[in-house]
Tab-separated table of C-alpha atoms in Angstrom:
chain	number	residue	atom	x	y	z
A	47	MET	CA	-76.864	2.313	62.848
A	48	ASP	CA	-79.984	1.350	59.965
A	49	ALA	CA	-80.092	3.615	56.606
A	50	GLY	CA	-83.018	1.497	55.523
A	51	LEU	CA	-80.842	0.402	52.158
A	52	VAL	CA	-80.382	-3.191	53.009
A	53	GLN	CA	-82.903	-5.466	54.258
A	54	ARG	CA	-81.559	-8.586	55.911
A	55	ARG	CA	-83.654	-11.900	55.759
A	56	ILE	CA	-82.357	-15.463	57.405
A	57	PRO	CA	-84.435	-18.224	55.017
A	58	SER	CA	-86.005	-20.132	57.128
A	59	ASP	CA	-84.950	-23.279	55.239
A	60	ASP	CA	-80.849	-22.734	55.922
A	61	ARG	CA	-80.867	-21.126	58.916
A	62	ARG	CA	-76.565	-20.366	58.762
A	63	ARG	CA	-78.001	-18.048	55.278
A	64	VAL	CA	-78.030	-14.013	55.699
A	65	GLU	CA	-79.960	-12.377	52.116
A	66	LEU	CA	-79.370	-9.187	51.635
A	67	THR	CA	-81.371	-7.339	49.002
A	68	LEU	CA	-81.462	-3.655	48.492
A	69	THR	CA	-84.963	-1.447	50.149
A	70	PRO	CA	-86.248	0.646	47.423
A	71	ARG	CA	-84.980	3.554	49.110
A	72	GLY	CA	-81.186	1.525	48.221
A	73	ARG	CA	-81.928	0.743	45.220
A	74	ALA	CA	-83.032	4.376	44.144
A	75	LEU	CA	-79.148	5.265	44.952
A	76	THR	CA	-77.810	2.307	42.937
A	77	SER	CA	-76.985	5.235	39.871
A	78	GLU	CA	-75.738	8.072	42.048
A	79	ILE	CA	-73.764	5.108	43.609
A	80	ILE	CA	-72.061	4.227	40.046
A	81	GLN	CA	-71.420	7.902	39.239
A	82	ALA	CA	-70.023	8.646	42.407
A	83	GLN	CA	-67.813	5.055	41.721
A	84	GLN	CA	-67.467	6.114	37.716
A	85	SER	CA	-65.959	9.322	38.739
A	86	MET	CA	-63.205	8.316	40.777
A	87	LEU	CA	-62.235	5.849	38.487
A	88	ALA	CA	-61.679	8.514	36.515
A	89	TRP	CA	-60.156	10.984	38.897
A	90	GLY	CA	-58.415	8.230	39.479
A	91	ALA	CA	-56.831	7.065	35.776
A	92	GLU	CA	-55.850	10.719	35.115
A	93	ALA	CA	-54.476	10.683	38.385
A	94	LEU	CA	-52.249	7.810	37.568
A	95	ALA	CA	-51.950	8.933	33.778
A	96	GLY	CA	-48.001	9.267	32.615
A	97	HIS	CA	-46.412	6.708	36.196
A	98	ASP	CA	-44.669	3.538	36.452
A	99	VAL	CA	-48.052	1.796	37.865
A	100	PRO	CA	-46.802	-2.063	37.861
A	101	ALA	CA	-43.826	0.082	40.075
A	102	VAL	CA	-45.932	2.192	42.249
A	103	LEU	CA	-48.130	-1.550	43.127
A	104	ALA	CA	-45.119	-3.332	43.517
A	105	ALA	CA	-43.702	-0.486	46.137
A	106	LEU	CA	-46.914	-0.459	48.304
A	107	HIS	CA	-46.441	-4.590	47.653
A	108	ALA	CA	-42.965	-4.827	49.853
A	109	ILE	CA	-44.362	-2.426	52.284
A	110	LEU	CA	-47.509	-3.767	53.022
A	111	ARG	CA	-46.727	-7.427	53.340
A	112	ASP	CA	-45.313	-7.792	56.104
A	113	SER	CA	-47.554	-5.355	57.884
A	114	PRO	CA	-50.154	-6.149	60.071
A	115	LEU	CA	-52.882	-5.868	57.863
A	116	ALA	CA	-51.753	-7.556	55.831
A	117	ASP	CA	-53.514	-10.285	56.127
A	118	VAL	CA	-57.152	-7.515	56.022
A	119	LEU	CA	-55.618	-6.430	52.856
A	120	GLY	CA	-54.703	-9.680	51.166
A	121	VAL	CA	-50.553	-8.987	50.486
A	122	THR	CA	-49.633	-11.786	50.333
A	123	SER	CA	-45.648	-12.693	50.913
A	124	GLU	CA	-45.877	-14.606	47.367
């Protein structure tokens, strides 16, 4: 699906590389995306306030460590 937000270009000097740039339409959405990201971060911070975040992260890590998604999520056994 092409939403017209990103332009892909393969440089002639190195055809292994792909350069991605935002189109004018994509650039027009950046402030909206940043605002949405900030809202999500604020929501997450509020939702986690008063909780033992390190313990929650350790539990999630233990659950995901041996899952089929471990490689995709970058969860290691260390």
